[in-house]
Amino acid sequence: MLNSAEGILLCVVTSEAVLGVLGDTYIALFNCMDYAKNKKLSKIGFILIGLAISRIGVVWIIILQGYIQVFFPHMLTSGNITEYITYIWVFLNHLSVWFVTNLNILYFLKIANFSNSVFLWLKRRVNAVFIFLSGCLLTSWLLCFPQMTKILQNSKMHQRNTSWVHQRKNYFLINQSVTNLGIFFFIIVSLITCFLLIVFLWRHVRQMHSDVSGFRDHSTKVHVKAMKFLISFMVLFILHFVGLSIEVLCFILPQNKLLFITGLTATCLYPCGHSIIVILGNKQLKQASLKALQQLKCCETKGNFRVT
């Protein structure tokens, strides 16, 4: 049974997951409808669809594994459920972080304006950057899956050993560490591009700060808002992987449910929070969501009027 603190945190985690899935579903549907209407899909639209779909899968895997470890921990030390979850997790998590990295790079190359020769070279070759990152993703998978398969096969060979439970925990930790090595590159690139974009926006705001004309004052507010979104993304992104690290470490501390659920809460903050950031930061998504909310409010008002 869960105590009150654990129960409250689990409710928070579930709420985060539901909001994250709803937000990502909205992003995917909006971009798919836009493609069906215009018969054209931009790079950002493609990335947003892929990010939303992959992140929905990531959220479901996080919640599934979290509920299993909280209520049925014996299932993780028997059978093949850990292996199945790990394979799916590696595929979806790599894909999700890859899409996030591409999105950050595209925004960085589109918004920023540095005089650096490397930056200018990259800005003229956006397609080449996209192809390079695709190759990095495939390489990450090719290196990750064989190693993971080897670890899982070795773990099965020791299943009859009397110290199997302890060994399985060690194999699980090794497995998680190895399978997440491939995304470190994407994490670093994503955080660096966000940081550089924040630096550019901050310098731009400082340069425009002395001019209080209407247009520039509005432009300054837009840049400050973008900086807040980027900083929020970086905080959520870091908390996500801190939460994942706590979850992995809690596999060797099965009795410490409060610490595990705390890590689960931090992990689920990012999918939910980033969906909101993407919707609020994208003009079309924001306007469409406001229209949808207005229509729902009108329908609710008409319904209440008819009832009365």
Short mmCIF file of C-alpha atoms in Angstrom, two decimals:
data_model
loop_
_atom_site.label_atom_id
_atom_site.label_comp_id
_atom_site.label_asym_id
_atom_site.label_seq_id
_atom_site.Cartn_x
_atom_site.Cartn_y
_atom_site.Cartn_z
CA MET A 1 0.00 0.00 0.00
CA LEU A 2 1.08 3.57 -0.69
CA ASN A 3 1.26 6.23 2.00
CA SER A 4 -0.31 9.66 1.50
CA ALA A 5 2.84 11.32 0.08
CA GLU A 6 3.40 8.49 -2.40
CA GLY A 7 -0.27 8.49 -3.42
CA ILE A 8 -0.26 12.26 -4.03
CA LEU A 9 2.92 12.10 -6.10
CA LEU A 10 1.55 9.20 -8.13
CA CYS A 11 -1.59 11.23 -8.88
CA VAL A 12 0.65 14.13 -9.96
CA VAL A 13 2.64 11.80 -12.24
CA THR A 14 -0.54 10.43 -13.80
CA SER A 15 -1.86 13.96 -14.38
CA GLU A 16 1.44 14.99 -15.99
CA ALA A 17 1.32 11.97 -18.27
CA VAL A 18 -2.28 12.64 -19.32
CA LEU A 19 -1.55 16.31 -20.05
CA GLY A 20 1.60 15.35 -21.96
CA VAL A 21 -0.23 12.81 -24.11
CA LEU A 22 -3.07 15.28 -24.81
CA GLY A 23 -0.62 18.05 -25.72
CA ASP A 24 1.45 15.84 -28.01
CA THR A 25 -1.69 14.40 -29.62
CA TYR A 26 -2.90 17.93 -30.34
CA ILE A 27 0.47 18.89 -31.87
CA ALA A 28 0.52 15.78 -34.08
CA LEU A 29 -3.10 16.16 -35.22
CA PHE A 30 -2.71 19.87 -35.99
CA ASN A 31 0.35 19.31 -38.18
CA CYS A 32 -1.21 16.29 -39.90
CA MET A 33 -4.36 18.33 -40.68
CA ASP A 34 -2.19 21.18 -41.92
CA TYR A 35 -0.38 18.76 -44.24
CA ALA A 36 -3.69 17.31 -45.51
CA LYS A 37 -4.96 20.84 -46.18
CA ASN A 38 -1.88 22.32 -47.87
CA LYS A 39 -0.38 19.11 -49.32
CA LYS A 40 2.97 20.33 -48.04
CA LEU A 41 4.92 19.50 -44.91
CA SER A 42 7.73 21.72 -43.67
CA LYS A 43 10.79 20.39 -41.85
CA ILE A 44 9.52 21.82 -38.57
CA GLY A 45 6.08 20.27 -39.17
CA PHE A 46 7.66 16.86 -39.84
CA ILE A 47 9.83 17.13 -36.74
CA LEU A 48 6.88 18.18 -34.55
CA ILE A 49 4.79 15.22 -35.77
CA GLY A 50 7.63 12.77 -35.17
CA LEU A 51 8.45 14.30 -31.79
CA ALA A 52 4.83 14.18 -30.63
CA ILE A 53 4.29 10.55 -31.69
CA SER A 54 7.59 9.30 -30.24
CA ARG A 55 7.05 11.20 -27.01
CA ILE A 56 3.57 9.74 -26.56
CA GLY A 57 5.22 6.32 -26.69
CA VAL A 58 7.90 7.44 -24.23
CA VAL A 59 5.26 8.66 -21.76
CA TRP A 60 3.36 5.36 -21.94
CA ILE A 61 6.56 3.38 -21.36
CA ILE A 62 7.52 5.58 -18.39
CA ILE A 63 4.09 5.21 -16.79
CA LEU A 64 3.90 1.46 -17.53
CA GLN A 65 7.28 0.73 -16.00
CA GLY A 66 6.55 3.09 -13.10
CA TYR A 67 3.25 1.43 -12.18
CA ILE A 68 4.78 -2.04 -12.52
CA GLN A 69 7.67 -1.16 -10.20
CA VAL A 70 5.34 0.46 -7.65
CA PHE A 71 2.59 -2.19 -7.56
CA PHE A 72 4.13 -5.35 -9.11
CA PRO A 73 7.94 -5.16 -8.58
CA HIS A 74 8.29 -8.94 -8.85
CA MET A 75 7.38 -8.69 -12.55
CA LEU A 76 10.62 -6.82 -13.24
CA THR A 77 12.75 -9.62 -11.81
CA SER A 78 10.94 -12.46 -13.54
CA GLY A 79 10.02 -13.12 -17.14
CA ASN A 80 10.94 -11.00 -20.14
CA ILE A 81 8.96 -7.83 -19.41
CA THR A 82 12.11 -5.86 -18.50
CA GLU A 83 13.73 -6.83 -21.79
CA TYR A 84 10.66 -5.85 -23.84
CA ILE A 85 10.32 -2.51 -22.07
CA THR A 86 14.03 -1.81 -22.49
CA TYR A 87 14.03 -2.49 -26.24
CA ILE A 88 10.99 -0.27 -26.84
CA TRP A 89 12.34 2.39 -24.49
CA VAL A 90 15.70 2.58 -26.28
CA PHE A 91 14.06 2.95 -29.69
CA LEU A 92 11.52 5.59 -28.65
CA ASN A 93 13.80 7.56 -26.32
CA HIS A 94 16.57 7.82 -28.91
CA LEU A 95 14.01 8.91 -31.50
CA SER A 96 12.40 11.48 -29.21
CA VAL A 97 15.70 13.10 -28.21
CA TRP A 98 16.80 13.07 -31.87
CA PHE A 99 13.66 14.99 -32.90
CA VAL A 100 14.17 17.48 -30.05
CA THR A 101 17.77 18.04 -31.14
CA ASN A 102 16.71 18.64 -34.75
CA LEU A 103 14.00 21.07 -33.62
CA ASN A 104 16.43 23.05 -31.47
CA ILE A 105 19.02 23.19 -34.25
CA LEU A 106 16.47 24.36 -36.82
CA TYR A 107 15.22 27.12 -34.51
CA PHE A 108 18.80 28.07 -33.69
CA LEU A 109 19.86 28.33 -37.35
CA LYS A 110 16.65 30.14 -38.26
CA ILE A 111 16.61 32.74 -35.45
CA ALA A 112 20.23 33.30 -34.47
CA ASN A 113 22.60 35.46 -36.48
CA PHE A 114 26.26 35.03 -35.60
CA SER A 115 29.17 36.16 -37.75
CA ASN A 116 31.06 32.95 -37.04
CA SER A 117 32.10 31.16 -40.24
CA VAL A 118 31.06 27.74 -38.93
CA PHE A 119 27.60 29.03 -38.07
CA LEU A 120 27.19 30.65 -41.49
CA TRP A 121 28.32 27.41 -43.15
CA LEU A 122 25.78 25.40 -41.15
CA LYS A 123 23.01 27.91 -41.86
CA ARG A 124 23.48 27.39 -45.60
CA ARG A 125 23.46 23.60 -45.22
CA VAL A 126 20.46 22.80 -43.05
CA ASN A 127 19.67 19.66 -45.08
CA ALA A 128 23.22 18.39 -44.59
CA VAL A 129 22.88 18.88 -40.82
CA PHE A 130 19.62 16.93 -40.87
CA ILE A 131 21.23 14.05 -42.84
CA PHE A 132 24.23 14.02 -40.49
CA LEU A 133 22.01 13.76 -37.42
CA SER A 134 20.02 10.96 -39.10
CA GLY A 135 23.27 9.09 -39.59
CA CYS A 136 24.15 9.66 -35.93
CA LEU A 137 20.78 8.21 -34.89
CA LEU A 138 21.23 5.09 -37.03
CA THR A 139 24.79 4.67 -35.75
CA SER A 140 23.54 5.00 -32.18
CA TRP A 141 20.96 2.27 -32.75
CA LEU A 142 23.45 -0.02 -34.51
CA LEU A 143 25.91 0.29 -31.63
CA CYS A 144 23.29 0.13 -28.91
CA PHE A 145 21.07 -2.82 -29.81
CA PRO A 146 23.79 -5.48 -30.34
CA GLN A 147 25.43 -4.52 -27.05
CA MET A 148 22.11 -4.57 -25.26
CA THR A 149 21.25 -7.98 -26.76
CA LYS A 150 24.57 -9.34 -25.54
CA ILE A 151 23.94 -8.08 -22.01
CA LEU A 152 20.44 -9.56 -21.93
CA GLN A 153 21.70 -12.93 -23.21
CA ASN A 154 24.40 -12.99 -20.54
CA SER A 155 21.81 -12.20 -17.89
CA LYS A 156 19.65 -15.15 -18.97
CA MET A 157 22.65 -17.49 -18.71
CA HIS A 158 22.91 -16.64 -15.01
CA GLN A 159 19.21 -17.06 -14.30
CA ARG A 160 19.65 -20.36 -12.45
CA ASN A 161 22.33 -19.01 -10.17
CA THR A 162 21.35 -18.63 -6.50
CA SER A 163 22.45 -14.99 -6.52
CA TRP A 164 20.37 -14.31 -9.64
CA VAL A 165 18.25 -11.51 -8.17
CA HIS A 166 21.33 -9.50 -7.18
CA GLN A 167 23.04 -10.19 -10.51
CA ARG A 168 19.93 -9.23 -12.46
CA LYS A 169 19.90 -5.85 -10.75
CA ASN A 170 23.53 -5.33 -11.74
CA TYR A 171 22.79 -6.36 -15.32
CA PHE A 172 19.81 -4.01 -15.38
CA LEU A 173 21.97 -1.06 -14.26
CA ILE A 174 24.63 -1.91 -16.83
CA ASN A 175 21.97 -2.34 -19.48
CA GLN A 176 20.41 1.05 -18.76
CA SER A 177 23.80 2.77 -18.68
CA VAL A 178 24.96 1.26 -21.97
CA THR A 179 21.71 1.75 -23.83
CA ASN A 180 21.57 5.45 -22.89
CA LEU A 181 25.12 6.24 -24.00
CA GLY A 182 23.90 6.80 -27.55
CA ILE A 183 21.71 9.78 -26.68
CA PHE A 184 24.36 11.71 -24.75
CA PHE A 185 25.57 13.27 -28.00
CA PHE A 186 22.08 14.50 -28.87
CA ILE A 187 21.53 15.80 -25.33
CA ILE A 188 24.77 17.80 -25.41
CA VAL A 189 24.06 19.23 -28.89
CA SER A 190 20.51 20.14 -27.90
CA LEU A 191 21.58 21.94 -24.73
CA ILE A 192 24.43 23.75 -26.51
CA THR A 193 22.14 25.06 -29.27
CA CYS A 194 19.61 26.22 -26.67
CA PHE A 195 22.33 27.97 -24.69
CA LEU A 196 23.75 29.69 -27.78
CA LEU A 197 20.28 30.82 -28.85
CA ILE A 198 19.66 32.24 -25.36
CA VAL A 199 22.99 34.11 -25.58
CA PHE A 200 22.06 35.54 -28.98
CA LEU A 201 18.60 36.65 -27.78
CA TRP A 202 20.05 38.16 -24.62
CA ARG A 203 22.60 40.18 -26.61
CA HIS A 204 19.89 41.26 -29.03
CA VAL A 205 17.65 42.41 -26.17
CA ARG A 206 20.51 44.40 -24.64
CA GLN A 207 21.18 46.14 -27.94
CA MET A 208 17.51 47.05 -28.35
CA HIS A 209 16.90 47.92 -24.73
CA SER A 210 17.86 51.59 -25.15
CA ASP A 211 15.36 52.05 -27.99
CA VAL A 212 11.79 52.31 -26.62
CA SER A 213 9.97 52.77 -29.92
CA GLY A 214 6.77 50.75 -30.35
CA PHE A 215 8.08 48.21 -32.85
CA ARG A 216 11.33 47.56 -31.06
CA ASP A 217 9.65 47.48 -27.67
CA HIS A 218 7.30 44.76 -28.98
CA SER A 219 10.24 42.92 -30.55
CA THR A 220 12.10 43.04 -27.23
CA LYS A 221 9.12 41.49 -25.44
CA VAL A 222 9.00 38.71 -28.03
CA HIS A 223 12.70 37.97 -27.58
CA VAL A 224 12.41 37.97 -23.78
CA LYS A 225 9.45 35.58 -24.03
CA ALA A 226 11.49 33.28 -26.31
CA MET A 227 14.35 33.33 -23.79
CA LYS A 228 11.97 32.29 -21.00
CA PHE A 229 10.67 29.41 -23.11
CA LEU A 230 14.20 28.21 -23.88
CA ILE A 231 15.32 28.41 -20.25
CA SER A 232 12.18 26.51 -19.21
CA PHE A 233 12.94 23.85 -21.81
CA MET A 234 16.52 23.43 -20.59
CA VAL A 235 15.40 23.09 -16.95
CA LEU A 236 12.71 20.52 -17.85
CA PHE A 237 15.12 18.66 -20.14
CA ILE A 238 17.73 18.34 -17.39
CA LEU A 239 15.11 17.37 -14.78
CA HIS A 240 13.87 14.66 -17.16
CA PHE A 241 17.22 12.90 -17.24
CA VAL A 242 17.82 13.46 -13.52
CA GLY A 243 14.49 11.74 -12.92
CA LEU A 244 15.47 8.87 -15.21
CA SER A 245 18.74 8.43 -13.30
CA ILE A 246 16.82 8.28 -10.02
CA GLU A 247 14.46 5.66 -11.47
CA VAL A 248 17.37 3.48 -12.61
CA LEU A 249 19.12 3.77 -9.24
CA CYS A 250 15.88 2.93 -7.43
CA PHE A 251 15.88 -0.49 -9.09
CA ILE A 252 18.43 -1.56 -6.46
CA LEU A 253 16.29 0.11 -3.74
CA PRO A 254 12.89 -1.52 -4.34
CA GLN A 255 11.59 -0.58 -0.89
CA ASN A 256 12.14 3.15 -1.40
CA LYS A 257 8.94 3.86 -3.32
CA LEU A 258 8.83 7.55 -2.38
CA LEU A 259 12.22 8.23 -3.98
CA PHE A 260 11.22 6.28 -7.09
CA ILE A 261 7.90 8.14 -7.50
CA THR A 262 9.75 11.43 -6.96
CA GLY A 263 12.06 10.51 -9.85
CA LEU A 264 9.03 9.50 -11.89
CA THR A 265 7.47 12.92 -11.23
CA ALA A 266 10.61 14.71 -12.43
CA THR A 267 10.76 12.46 -15.50
CA CYS A 268 7.18 13.20 -16.57
CA LEU A 269 7.49 16.96 -16.10
CA TYR A 270 9.36 17.32 -19.38
CA PRO A 271 6.89 15.66 -21.82
CA CYS A 272 4.02 17.69 -20.38
CA GLY A 273 5.92 20.97 -19.99
CA HIS A 274 7.63 20.88 -23.38
CA SER A 275 4.32 20.25 -25.15
CA ILE A 276 2.94 23.41 -23.54
CA ILE A 277 6.11 25.31 -24.48
CA VAL A 278 5.83 24.18 -28.12
CA ILE A 279 2.14 25.15 -28.31
CA LEU A 280 2.67 28.57 -26.70
CA GLY A 281 5.82 29.24 -28.72
CA ASN A 282 4.24 28.36 -32.08
CA LYS A 283 1.86 31.07 -33.32
CA GLN A 284 -0.32 28.73 -35.39
CA LEU A 285 -0.61 26.11 -32.65
CA LYS A 286 -1.41 28.76 -30.07
CA GLN A 287 -4.11 30.42 -32.19
CA ALA A 288 -5.70 27.07 -33.05
CA SER A 289 -5.73 25.99 -29.40
CA LEU A 290 -7.34 29.30 -28.35
CA LYS A 291 -10.03 28.90 -31.01
CA ALA A 292 -10.69 25.33 -29.86
CA LEU A 293 -11.00 26.48 -26.25
CA GLN A 294 -13.38 29.27 -27.26
CA GLN A 295 -15.55 26.83 -29.20
CA LEU A 296 -15.65 24.47 -26.22
CA LYS A 297 -16.60 27.36 -23.96
CA CYS A 298 -19.39 28.41 -26.33
CA CYS A 299 -20.70 24.84 -26.53
CA GLU A 300 -20.65 24.58 -22.74
CA THR A 301 -22.47 27.91 -22.40
CA LYS A 302 -25.16 26.85 -24.89
CA GLY A 303 -25.55 23.53 -23.10
CA ASN A 304 -26.00 25.23 -19.74
CA PHE A 305 -28.49 27.69 -21.28
CA ARG A 306 -30.59 24.85 -22.68
CA VAL A 307 -30.56 23.01 -19.36
CA THR A 308 -31.75 26.08 -17.47
#
